[in-house]
Coordinates of C-alpha atoms in Angstrom, one line a residue:
M1 CA 55.8 -7.6 31.6
K2 CA 57.0 -6.0 28.3
K3 CA 56.0 -9.2 26.4
L4 CA 52.5 -9.0 27.9
I5 CA 52.0 -5.4 26.9
L6 CA 53.5 -6.1 23.5
S7 CA 51.2 -9.1 23.0
A8 CA 48.2 -7.1 24.0
A9 CA 49.0 -4.3 21.6
I10 CA 49.5 -6.8 18.7
V11 CA 46.2 -8.6 19.5
L12 CA 44.2 -5.3 19.8
G13 CA 45.9 -3.9 16.7
S14 CA 45.0 -7.0 14.6
L15 CA 41.4 -6.8 15.8
S16 CA 41.0 -3.2 14.7
M17 CA 42.4 -3.9 11.2
H18 CA 39.4 -6.1 10.4
A19 CA 36.8 -3.5 11.3
E20 CA 35.3 -1.7 8.3
T21 CA 32.1 0.2 7.7
T22 CA 29.7 -1.2 5.1
A23 CA 27.1 0.8 3.3
V24 CA 23.6 -0.4 3.8
T25 CA 21.3 0.0 0.9
N26 CA 17.6 -0.3 1.1
P27 CA 16.0 -1.2 -2.2
I28 CA 12.8 0.5 -3.1
V29 CA 10.0 -1.9 -3.6
Q30 CA 6.8 -0.8 -5.3
T31 CA 3.9 -3.1 -4.8
V32 CA 0.4 -3.3 -6.3
N33 CA -2.4 -4.4 -4.0
D34 CA -4.5 -7.1 -5.5
Q35 CA -6.9 -8.0 -2.7
D36 CA -9.9 -10.2 -3.3
G37 CA -9.2 -10.2 -7.1
Y38 CA -9.7 -6.4 -7.4
K39 CA -7.4 -4.4 -9.7
E40 CA -7.0 -0.7 -9.6
V41 CA -8.6 1.3 -12.4
D42 CA -8.4 5.0 -13.4
G43 CA -12.1 5.6 -13.8
V44 CA -15.5 4.2 -13.3
P45 CA -18.5 4.0 -15.7
A46 CA -21.0 6.9 -15.7
A47 CA -23.7 4.7 -14.2
V48 CA -21.5 4.0 -11.1
K49 CA -20.8 7.7 -10.7
K50 CA -24.5 8.5 -11.0
G51 CA -25.5 5.8 -8.4
L52 CA -22.9 7.1 -5.9
D53 CA -24.1 10.7 -6.4
E54 CA -27.7 9.6 -5.7
A55 CA -26.8 7.5 -2.6
Y56 CA -24.1 9.9 -1.2
P57 CA -24.7 13.6 -2.2
G58 CA -21.4 15.5 -2.4
V59 CA -19.3 12.3 -2.9
V60 CA -15.7 12.5 -4.0
L61 CA -14.2 9.4 -5.6
E62 CA -10.6 8.8 -4.4
K63 CA -9.7 5.4 -5.8
A64 CA -11.4 2.6 -7.6
W65 CA -10.8 -1.1 -8.2
V66 CA -12.7 -3.7 -10.3
N67 CA -12.8 -7.5 -10.2
D68 CA -13.7 -10.1 -12.9
K69 CA -17.4 -9.9 -12.1
K70 CA -17.4 -6.1 -12.9
E71 CA -18.0 -5.3 -9.3
Y72 CA -16.3 -2.0 -8.2
K73 CA -14.6 -1.4 -4.9
I74 CA -14.5 2.4 -4.5
E75 CA -12.8 4.6 -1.9
I76 CA -14.9 7.7 -1.4
T77 CA -14.9 10.8 0.7
V78 CA -18.2 12.3 1.9
R79 CA -18.1 15.4 4.1
G80 CA -14.5 14.7 5.0
E81 CA -15.1 11.1 6.0
K82 CA -13.4 8.3 4.0
S83 CA -15.1 4.9 3.4
I84 CA -15.2 2.0 1.0
V85 CA -18.3 1.3 -1.1
Y86 CA -19.0 -1.7 -3.4
T87 CA -21.1 -1.3 -6.5
D88 CA -21.9 -3.3 -9.6
A89 CA -21.4 -1.9 -13.2
S90 CA -25.0 -0.6 -13.2
G91 CA -24.3 1.6 -10.1
N92 CA -26.3 -0.5 -7.6
I93 CA -24.7 -0.4 -4.1
L94 CA -23.7 -3.9 -3.0
K95 CA -23.4 -5.0 0.7
K96 CA -20.1 -6.7 1.6

């Protein structure tokens, strides 16, 4: 019986020696959305702003993207509601 208890103690002791804690690191990944060929821009032409003001009084521009055809995808807020609007470089509203 002593041998059985001694064997169990040795086995359990050897199992606990291999246990260790590892630090888990989560790398921060910053991505840029490039959907449908649109790239984010800091500003839009005055004609686009004027076209949006005429179509949506009280509009606030949140974000803007442009593609190779100079078509703008603009995230706007009107009276607290957010939406996406597509325009060309002349400020004409496009339907997408």
